[in-house]
mmCIF file of C-alpha atoms in Angstrom:
data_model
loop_
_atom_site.group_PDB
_atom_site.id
_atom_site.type_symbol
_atom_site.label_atom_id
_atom_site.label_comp_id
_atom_site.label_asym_id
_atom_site.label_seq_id
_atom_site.Cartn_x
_atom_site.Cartn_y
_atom_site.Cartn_z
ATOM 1 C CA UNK A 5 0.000 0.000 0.000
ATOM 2 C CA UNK A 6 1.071 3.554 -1.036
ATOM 3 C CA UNK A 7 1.502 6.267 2.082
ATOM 4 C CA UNK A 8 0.860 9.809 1.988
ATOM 5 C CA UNK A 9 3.265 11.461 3.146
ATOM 6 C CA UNK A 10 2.792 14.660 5.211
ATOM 7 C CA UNK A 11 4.041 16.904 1.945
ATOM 8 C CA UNK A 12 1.366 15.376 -0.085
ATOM 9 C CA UNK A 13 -1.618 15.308 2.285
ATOM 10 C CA UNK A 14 -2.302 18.855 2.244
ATOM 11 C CA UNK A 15 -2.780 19.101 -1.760
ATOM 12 C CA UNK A 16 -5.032 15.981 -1.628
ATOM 13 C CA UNK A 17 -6.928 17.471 0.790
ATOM 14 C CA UNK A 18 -8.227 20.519 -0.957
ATOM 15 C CA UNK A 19 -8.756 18.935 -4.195
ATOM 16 C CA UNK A 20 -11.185 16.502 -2.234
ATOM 17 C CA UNK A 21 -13.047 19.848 -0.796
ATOM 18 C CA UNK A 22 -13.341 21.413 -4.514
ATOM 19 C CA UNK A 23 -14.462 18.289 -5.786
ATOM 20 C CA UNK A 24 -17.316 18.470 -3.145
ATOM 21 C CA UNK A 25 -17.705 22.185 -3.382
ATOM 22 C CA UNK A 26 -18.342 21.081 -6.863
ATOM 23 C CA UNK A 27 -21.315 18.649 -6.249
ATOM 24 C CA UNK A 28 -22.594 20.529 -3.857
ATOM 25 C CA UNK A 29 -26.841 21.050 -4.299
ATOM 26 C CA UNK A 30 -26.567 25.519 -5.356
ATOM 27 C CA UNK A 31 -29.389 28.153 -4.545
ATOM 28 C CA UNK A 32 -32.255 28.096 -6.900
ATOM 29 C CA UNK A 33 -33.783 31.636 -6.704
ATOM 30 C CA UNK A 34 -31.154 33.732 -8.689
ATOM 31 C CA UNK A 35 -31.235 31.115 -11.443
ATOM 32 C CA UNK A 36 -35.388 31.171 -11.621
ATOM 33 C CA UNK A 37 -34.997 35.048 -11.705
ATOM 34 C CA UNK A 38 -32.633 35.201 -14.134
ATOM 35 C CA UNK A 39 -34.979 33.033 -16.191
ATOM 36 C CA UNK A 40 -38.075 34.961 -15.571
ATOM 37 C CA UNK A 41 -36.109 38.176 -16.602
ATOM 38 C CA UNK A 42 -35.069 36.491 -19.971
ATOM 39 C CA UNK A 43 -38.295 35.438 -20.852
ATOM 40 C CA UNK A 44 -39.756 38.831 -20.149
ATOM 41 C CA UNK A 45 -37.208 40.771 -22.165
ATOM 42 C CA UNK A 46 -38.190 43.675 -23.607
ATOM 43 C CA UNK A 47 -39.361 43.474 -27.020
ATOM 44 C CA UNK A 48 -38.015 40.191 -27.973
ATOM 45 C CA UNK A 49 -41.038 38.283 -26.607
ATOM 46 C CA UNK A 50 -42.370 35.460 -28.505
ATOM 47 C CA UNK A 51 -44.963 36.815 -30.003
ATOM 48 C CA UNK A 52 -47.774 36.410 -33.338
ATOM 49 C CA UNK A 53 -45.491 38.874 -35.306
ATOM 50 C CA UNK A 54 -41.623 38.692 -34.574
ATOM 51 C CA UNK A 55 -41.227 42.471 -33.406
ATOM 52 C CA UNK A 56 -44.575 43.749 -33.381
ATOM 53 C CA UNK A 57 -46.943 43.234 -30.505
ATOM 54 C CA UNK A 58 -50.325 41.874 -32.062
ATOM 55 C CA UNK A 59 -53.631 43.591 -29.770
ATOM 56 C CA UNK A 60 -57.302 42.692 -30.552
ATOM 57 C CA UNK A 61 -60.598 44.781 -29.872
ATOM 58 C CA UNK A 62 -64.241 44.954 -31.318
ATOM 59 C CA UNK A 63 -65.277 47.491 -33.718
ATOM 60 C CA UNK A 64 -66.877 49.809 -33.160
ATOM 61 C CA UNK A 65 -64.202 50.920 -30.765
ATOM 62 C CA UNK A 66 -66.699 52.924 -28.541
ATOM 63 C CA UNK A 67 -65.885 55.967 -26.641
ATOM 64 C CA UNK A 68 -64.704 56.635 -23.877
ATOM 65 C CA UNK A 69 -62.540 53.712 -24.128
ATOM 66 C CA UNK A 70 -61.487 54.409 -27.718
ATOM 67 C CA UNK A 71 -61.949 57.899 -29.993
ATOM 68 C CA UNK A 72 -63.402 58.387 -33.284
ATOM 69 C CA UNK A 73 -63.136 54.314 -33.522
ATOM 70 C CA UNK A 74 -59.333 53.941 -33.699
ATOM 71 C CA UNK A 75 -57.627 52.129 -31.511
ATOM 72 C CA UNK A 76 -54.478 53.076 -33.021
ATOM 73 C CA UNK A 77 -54.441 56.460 -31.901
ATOM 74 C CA UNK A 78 -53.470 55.841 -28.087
ATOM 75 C CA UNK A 79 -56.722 58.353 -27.183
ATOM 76 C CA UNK A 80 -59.127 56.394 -25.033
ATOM 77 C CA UNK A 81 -58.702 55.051 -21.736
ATOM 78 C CA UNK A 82 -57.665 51.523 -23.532
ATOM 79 C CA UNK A 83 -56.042 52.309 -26.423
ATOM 80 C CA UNK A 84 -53.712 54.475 -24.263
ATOM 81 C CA UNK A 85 -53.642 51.187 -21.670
ATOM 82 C CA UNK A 86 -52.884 48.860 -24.361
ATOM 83 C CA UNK A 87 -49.715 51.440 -25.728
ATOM 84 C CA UNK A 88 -48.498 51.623 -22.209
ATOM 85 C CA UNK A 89 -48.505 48.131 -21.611
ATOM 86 C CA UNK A 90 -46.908 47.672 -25.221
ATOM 87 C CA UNK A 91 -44.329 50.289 -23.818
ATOM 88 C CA UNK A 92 -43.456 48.262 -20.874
ATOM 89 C CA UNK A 93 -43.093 45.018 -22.658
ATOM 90 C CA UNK A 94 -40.568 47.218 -25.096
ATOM 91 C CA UNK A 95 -42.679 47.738 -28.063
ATOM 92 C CA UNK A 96 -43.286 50.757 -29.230
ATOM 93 C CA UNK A 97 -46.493 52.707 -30.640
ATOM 94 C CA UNK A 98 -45.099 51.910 -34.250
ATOM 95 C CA UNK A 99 -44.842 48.101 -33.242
ATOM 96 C CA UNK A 100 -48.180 47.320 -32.216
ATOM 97 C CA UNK A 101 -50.618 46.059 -34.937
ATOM 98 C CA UNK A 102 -53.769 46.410 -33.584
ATOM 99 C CA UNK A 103 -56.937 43.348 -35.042
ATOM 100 C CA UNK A 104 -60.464 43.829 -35.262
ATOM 101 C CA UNK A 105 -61.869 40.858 -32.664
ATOM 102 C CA UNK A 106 -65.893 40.105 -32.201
ATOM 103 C CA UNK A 107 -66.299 40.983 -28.146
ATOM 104 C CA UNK A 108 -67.470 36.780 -27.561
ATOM 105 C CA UNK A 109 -64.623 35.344 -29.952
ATOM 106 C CA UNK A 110 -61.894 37.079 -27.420
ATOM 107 C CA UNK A 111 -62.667 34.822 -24.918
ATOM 108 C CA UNK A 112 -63.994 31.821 -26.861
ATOM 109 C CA UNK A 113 -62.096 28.350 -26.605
ATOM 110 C CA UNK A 114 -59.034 27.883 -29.119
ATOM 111 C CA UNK A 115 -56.237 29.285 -30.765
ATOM 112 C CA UNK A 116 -55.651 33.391 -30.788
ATOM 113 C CA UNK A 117 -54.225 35.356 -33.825
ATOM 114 C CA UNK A 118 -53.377 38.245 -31.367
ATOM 115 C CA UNK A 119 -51.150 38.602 -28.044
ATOM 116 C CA UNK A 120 -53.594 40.276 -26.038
ATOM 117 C CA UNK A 121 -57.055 41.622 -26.568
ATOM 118 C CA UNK A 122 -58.441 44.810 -24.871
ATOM 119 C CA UNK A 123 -62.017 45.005 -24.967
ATOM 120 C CA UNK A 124 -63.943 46.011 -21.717
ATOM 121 C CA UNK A 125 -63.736 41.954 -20.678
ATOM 122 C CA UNK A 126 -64.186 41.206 -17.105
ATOM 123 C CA UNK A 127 -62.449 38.640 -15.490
ATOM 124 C CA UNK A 128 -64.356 35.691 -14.702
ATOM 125 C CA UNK A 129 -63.626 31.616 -13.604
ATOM 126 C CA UNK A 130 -65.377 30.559 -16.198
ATOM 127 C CA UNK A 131 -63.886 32.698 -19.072
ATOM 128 C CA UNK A 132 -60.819 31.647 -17.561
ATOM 129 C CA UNK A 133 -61.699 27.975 -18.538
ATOM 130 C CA UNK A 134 -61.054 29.227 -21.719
ATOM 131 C CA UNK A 135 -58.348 31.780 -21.924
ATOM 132 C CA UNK A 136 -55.577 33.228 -19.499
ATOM 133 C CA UNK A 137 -56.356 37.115 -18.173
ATOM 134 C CA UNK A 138 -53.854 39.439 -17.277
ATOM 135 C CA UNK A 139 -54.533 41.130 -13.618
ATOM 136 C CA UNK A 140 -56.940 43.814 -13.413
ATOM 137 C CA UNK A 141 -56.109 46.742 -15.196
ATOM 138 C CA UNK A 142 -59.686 48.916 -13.998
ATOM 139 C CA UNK A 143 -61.935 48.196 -11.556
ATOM 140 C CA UNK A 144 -65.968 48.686 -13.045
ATOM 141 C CA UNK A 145 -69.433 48.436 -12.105
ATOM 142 C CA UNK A 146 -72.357 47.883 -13.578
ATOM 143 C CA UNK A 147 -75.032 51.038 -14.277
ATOM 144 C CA UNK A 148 -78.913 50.848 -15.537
ATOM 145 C CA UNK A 149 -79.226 53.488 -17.987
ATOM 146 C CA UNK A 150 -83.071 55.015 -18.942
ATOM 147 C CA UNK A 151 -84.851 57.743 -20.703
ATOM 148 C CA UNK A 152 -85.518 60.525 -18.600
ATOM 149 C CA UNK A 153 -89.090 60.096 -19.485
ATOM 150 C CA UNK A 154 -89.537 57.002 -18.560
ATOM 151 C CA UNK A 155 -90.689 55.696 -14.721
ATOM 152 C CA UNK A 156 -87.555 53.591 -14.701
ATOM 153 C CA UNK A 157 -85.635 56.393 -14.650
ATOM 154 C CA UNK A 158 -85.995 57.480 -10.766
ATOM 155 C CA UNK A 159 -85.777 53.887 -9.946
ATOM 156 C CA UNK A 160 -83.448 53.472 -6.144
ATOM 157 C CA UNK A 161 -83.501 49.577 -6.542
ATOM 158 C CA UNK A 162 -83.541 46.519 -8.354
ATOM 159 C CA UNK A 163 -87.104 45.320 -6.976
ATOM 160 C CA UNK A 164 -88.320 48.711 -8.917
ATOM 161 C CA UNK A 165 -86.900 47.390 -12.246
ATOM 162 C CA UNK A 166 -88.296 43.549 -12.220
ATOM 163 C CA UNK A 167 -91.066 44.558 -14.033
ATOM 164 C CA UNK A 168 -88.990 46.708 -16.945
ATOM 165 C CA UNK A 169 -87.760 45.225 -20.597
ATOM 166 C CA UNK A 170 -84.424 45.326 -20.006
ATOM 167 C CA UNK A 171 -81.588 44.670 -22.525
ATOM 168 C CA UNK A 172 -78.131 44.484 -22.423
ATOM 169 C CA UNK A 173 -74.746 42.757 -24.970
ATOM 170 C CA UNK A 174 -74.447 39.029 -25.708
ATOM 171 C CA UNK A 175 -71.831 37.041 -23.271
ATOM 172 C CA UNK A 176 -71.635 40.398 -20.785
ATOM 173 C CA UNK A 177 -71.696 40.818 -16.987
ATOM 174 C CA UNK A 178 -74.127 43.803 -17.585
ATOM 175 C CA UNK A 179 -76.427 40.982 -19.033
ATOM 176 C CA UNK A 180 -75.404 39.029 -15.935
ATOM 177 C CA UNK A 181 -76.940 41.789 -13.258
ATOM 178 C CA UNK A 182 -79.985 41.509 -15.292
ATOM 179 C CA UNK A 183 -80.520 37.978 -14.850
ATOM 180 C CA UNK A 184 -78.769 37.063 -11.313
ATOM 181 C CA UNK A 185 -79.160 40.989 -9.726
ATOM 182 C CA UNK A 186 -81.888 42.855 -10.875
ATOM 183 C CA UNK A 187 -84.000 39.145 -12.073
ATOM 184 C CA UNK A 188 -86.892 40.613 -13.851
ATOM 185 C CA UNK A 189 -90.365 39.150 -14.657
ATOM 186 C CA UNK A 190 -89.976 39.579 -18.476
ATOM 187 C CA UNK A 191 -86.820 38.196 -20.251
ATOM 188 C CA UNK A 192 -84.338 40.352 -21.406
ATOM 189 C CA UNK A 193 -83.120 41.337 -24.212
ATOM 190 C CA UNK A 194 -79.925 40.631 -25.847
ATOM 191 C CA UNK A 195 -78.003 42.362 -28.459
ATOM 192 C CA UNK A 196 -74.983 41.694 -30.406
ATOM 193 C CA UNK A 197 -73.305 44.817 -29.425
ATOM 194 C CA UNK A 198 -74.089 48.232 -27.731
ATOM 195 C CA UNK A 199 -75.227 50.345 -30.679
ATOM 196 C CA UNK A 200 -78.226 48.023 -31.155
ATOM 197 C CA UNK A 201 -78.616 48.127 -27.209
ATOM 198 C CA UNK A 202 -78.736 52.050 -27.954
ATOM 199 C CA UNK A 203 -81.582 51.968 -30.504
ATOM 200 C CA UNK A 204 -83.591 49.959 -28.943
ATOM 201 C CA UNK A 205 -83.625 52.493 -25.447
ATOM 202 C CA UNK A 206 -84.169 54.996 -27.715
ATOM 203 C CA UNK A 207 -86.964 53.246 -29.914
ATOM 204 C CA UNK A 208 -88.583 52.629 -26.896
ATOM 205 C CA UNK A 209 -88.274 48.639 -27.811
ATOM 206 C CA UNK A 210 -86.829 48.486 -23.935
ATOM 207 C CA UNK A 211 -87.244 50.373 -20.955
ATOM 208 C CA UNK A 212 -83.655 50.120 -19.520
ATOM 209 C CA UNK A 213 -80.224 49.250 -20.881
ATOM 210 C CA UNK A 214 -77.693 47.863 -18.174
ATOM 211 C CA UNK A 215 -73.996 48.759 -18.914
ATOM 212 C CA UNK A 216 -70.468 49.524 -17.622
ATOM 213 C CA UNK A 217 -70.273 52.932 -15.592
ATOM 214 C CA UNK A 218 -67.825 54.936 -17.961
ATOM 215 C CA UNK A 219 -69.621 53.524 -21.081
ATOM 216 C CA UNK A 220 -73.276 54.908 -19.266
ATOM 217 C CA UNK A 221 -71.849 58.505 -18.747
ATOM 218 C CA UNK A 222 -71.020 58.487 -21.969
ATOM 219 C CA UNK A 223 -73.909 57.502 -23.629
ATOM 220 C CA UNK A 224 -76.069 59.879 -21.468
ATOM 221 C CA UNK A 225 -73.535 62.658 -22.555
ATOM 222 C CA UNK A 226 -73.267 62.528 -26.376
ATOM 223 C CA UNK A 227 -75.414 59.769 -27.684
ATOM 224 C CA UNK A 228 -78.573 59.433 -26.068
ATOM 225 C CA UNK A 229 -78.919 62.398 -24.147
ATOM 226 C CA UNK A 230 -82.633 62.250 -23.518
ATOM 227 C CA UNK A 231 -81.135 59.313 -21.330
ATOM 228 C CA UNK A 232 -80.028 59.511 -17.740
ATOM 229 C CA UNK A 233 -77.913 57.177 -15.593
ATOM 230 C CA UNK A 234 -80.466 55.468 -13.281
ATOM 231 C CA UNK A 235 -77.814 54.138 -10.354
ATOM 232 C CA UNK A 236 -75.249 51.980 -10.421
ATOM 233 C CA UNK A 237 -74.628 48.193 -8.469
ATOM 234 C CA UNK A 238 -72.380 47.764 -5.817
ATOM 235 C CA UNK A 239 -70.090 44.347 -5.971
ATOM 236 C CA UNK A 240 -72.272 41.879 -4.336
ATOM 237 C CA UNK A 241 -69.817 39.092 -4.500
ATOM 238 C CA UNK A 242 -67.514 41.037 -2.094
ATOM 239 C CA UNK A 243 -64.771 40.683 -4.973
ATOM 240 C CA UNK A 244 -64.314 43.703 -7.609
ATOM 241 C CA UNK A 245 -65.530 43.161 -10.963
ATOM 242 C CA UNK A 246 -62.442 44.027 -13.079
ATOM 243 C CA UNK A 247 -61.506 44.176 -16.848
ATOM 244 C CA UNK A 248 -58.146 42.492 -17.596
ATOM 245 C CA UNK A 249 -56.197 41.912 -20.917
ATOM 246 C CA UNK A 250 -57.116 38.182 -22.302
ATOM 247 C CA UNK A 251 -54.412 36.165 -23.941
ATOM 248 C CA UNK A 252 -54.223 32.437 -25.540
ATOM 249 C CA UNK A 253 -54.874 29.662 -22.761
ATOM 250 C CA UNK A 254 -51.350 29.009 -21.281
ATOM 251 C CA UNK A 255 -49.717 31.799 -23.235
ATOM 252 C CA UNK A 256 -45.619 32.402 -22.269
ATOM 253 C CA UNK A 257 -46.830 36.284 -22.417
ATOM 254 C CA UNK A 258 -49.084 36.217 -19.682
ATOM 255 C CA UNK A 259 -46.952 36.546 -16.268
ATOM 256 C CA UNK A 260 -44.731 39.522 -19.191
ATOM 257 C CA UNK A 261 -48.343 41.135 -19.380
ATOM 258 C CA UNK A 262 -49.341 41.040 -15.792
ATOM 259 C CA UNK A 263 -46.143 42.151 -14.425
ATOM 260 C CA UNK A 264 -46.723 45.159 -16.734
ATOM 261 C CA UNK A 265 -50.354 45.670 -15.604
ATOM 262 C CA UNK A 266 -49.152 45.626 -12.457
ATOM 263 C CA UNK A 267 -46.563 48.041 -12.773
ATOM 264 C CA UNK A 268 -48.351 50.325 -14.415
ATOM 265 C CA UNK A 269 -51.296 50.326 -11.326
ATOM 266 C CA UNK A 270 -47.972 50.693 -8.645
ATOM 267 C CA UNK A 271 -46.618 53.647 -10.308
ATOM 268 C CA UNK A 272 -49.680 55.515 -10.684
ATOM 269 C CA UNK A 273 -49.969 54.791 -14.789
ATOM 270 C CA UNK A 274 -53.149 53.466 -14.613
ATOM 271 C CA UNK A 275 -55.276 55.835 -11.646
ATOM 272 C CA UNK A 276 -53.544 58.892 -14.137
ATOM 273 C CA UNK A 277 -55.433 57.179 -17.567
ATOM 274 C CA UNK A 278 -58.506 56.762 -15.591
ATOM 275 C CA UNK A 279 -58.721 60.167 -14.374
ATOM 276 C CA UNK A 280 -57.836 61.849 -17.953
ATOM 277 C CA UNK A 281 -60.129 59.185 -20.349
ATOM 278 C CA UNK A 282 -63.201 58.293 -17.716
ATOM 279 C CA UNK A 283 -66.075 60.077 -15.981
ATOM 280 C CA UNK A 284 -66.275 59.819 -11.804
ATOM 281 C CA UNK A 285 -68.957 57.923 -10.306
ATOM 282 C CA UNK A 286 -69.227 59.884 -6.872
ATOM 283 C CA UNK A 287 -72.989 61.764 -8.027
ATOM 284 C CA UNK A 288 -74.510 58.572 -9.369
ATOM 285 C CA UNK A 289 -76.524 56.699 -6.799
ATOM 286 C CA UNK A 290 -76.100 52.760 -5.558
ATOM 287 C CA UNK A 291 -79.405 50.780 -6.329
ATOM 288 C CA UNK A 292 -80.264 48.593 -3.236
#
């Protein structure tokens, strides 16, 4: 048998301590940062158009969240969302392509042709079934809008519209207060989109229209104003109602998109846009 001698023991020594040091188990957490960083870097996500950053909405792009029906022009409350989340995910105005999408095919099962879509959706479990959602980028409620004329109009509750026609847009939570909140006698009425919601309040084909907030002011203001903004519903879940930015079902953008949402809420971004594009609520009444 070979002996060590005391010269050689030292040497030996340390290289059996590096070759431990070696296979030693390292620290996770810088290398799952590192990772998160790299998939999130800015403007070289993977997305429907190498470069560009592919949004969706309906069309008509209505008002207040869009002007004169362009979401291009980053005036709006979510056109200018959707260019400063494109901003934080590195693209810039001249990157994003924006895509006409039908309000129920944004959050209809299968495969997307855009990166996100921005289009007054709220966030619900069972649309999530379906597609991913960003976090909340405004919080909304739900308002009954009706001709000053009419006896709807200085309704306080929901018992005092059961017996009203009511209408409201296909696949909405404004059509879901009618049916689960307000639960009238006669059924309601559903429209494709808004506009034909619109016509039919002012055709007197229904008594009441229920919609978002923002979108009720501004209907009262500059497209129906022989209409008034009956009240508004409190959250009865005890969990806001809030619009977030839908993406494909298990889409790599969606923790990029949400960490800009939420940015853009912590440095003031978003309360700023929502004080410059959208009306406050404070005057309008809760209905009981």
């Amino acid at each position: 048998m070979r002996l060590i001698t005391a010269r050689g023991l030292l040497p030996a020594l340390l290289a059996l301590a590096m070759a431990a040091t070696a296979c030693a188990p390292q620290e996770p957490t810088s290398s799952a940062d590192s990772a998160s960083s790299t998939a999130c870097a800015p403007g070289e996500l993977p997305t429907e158009a190498p470069g560009k950053l592919t949004v969706g909405t309906d069309k008509p792009a209505y008002a207040p969240w869009f002007q004169d029906d362009d979401p291009a022009s980053g005036k709006g409350f979510e056109s200018a969302v959707a260019h400063a989340v494109a901003e934080e995910l590195g693209y810039g105005k001249e990157q994003v392509v924006w895509q006409t999408v039908p309000f129920n095919n944004s959050f209809a099962p299968g495969d997307k042709t855009f990166d996100f879509d921005i289009n007054q959706i709220s966030i619900s479990d069972a649309r999530k079934r379906a597609v991913d959602f960003s976090s909340g980028y405004y919080d909304v409620r739900q308002a009954v809008v009706a001709l000053k004329k009419s006896r709807y109009a200085t309704a306080k509750s929901a018992a005092e519209l059961r017996d009203a026609k009511l209408g409201a847009q296909v696949g909405t939570t404004s059509l879901d207060v009618i049916e689960e909140t307000i639960r009238p006698g006669e059924r309601p009425a559903v429209f494709q989109k808004n506009d034909y919601a619109k016509s039919a309040l002012r055709g007197g084909q229904v008594d009441a229209i229920v919609v978002d907030l923002p979108t009720a002011f501004f209907i009262t203001s500059a497209e129906v104003p022989e209409a008034t903004v009956v009240g508004q519903f409190a959250a009865t879940t005890g969990q806001k109602e809030q619009f977030g930015l839908v993406l494909d079902k298990g889409s790599a953008l969606t923790p990029c998109v949400t960490r800009a949402v939420d940015g853009l809420r912590a440095d003031g971004t978003l309360a700023a846009l929502e004080k410059r594009w959208l009306s406050d609520a404070v005057d309008v009444p809760v209905l009981t």
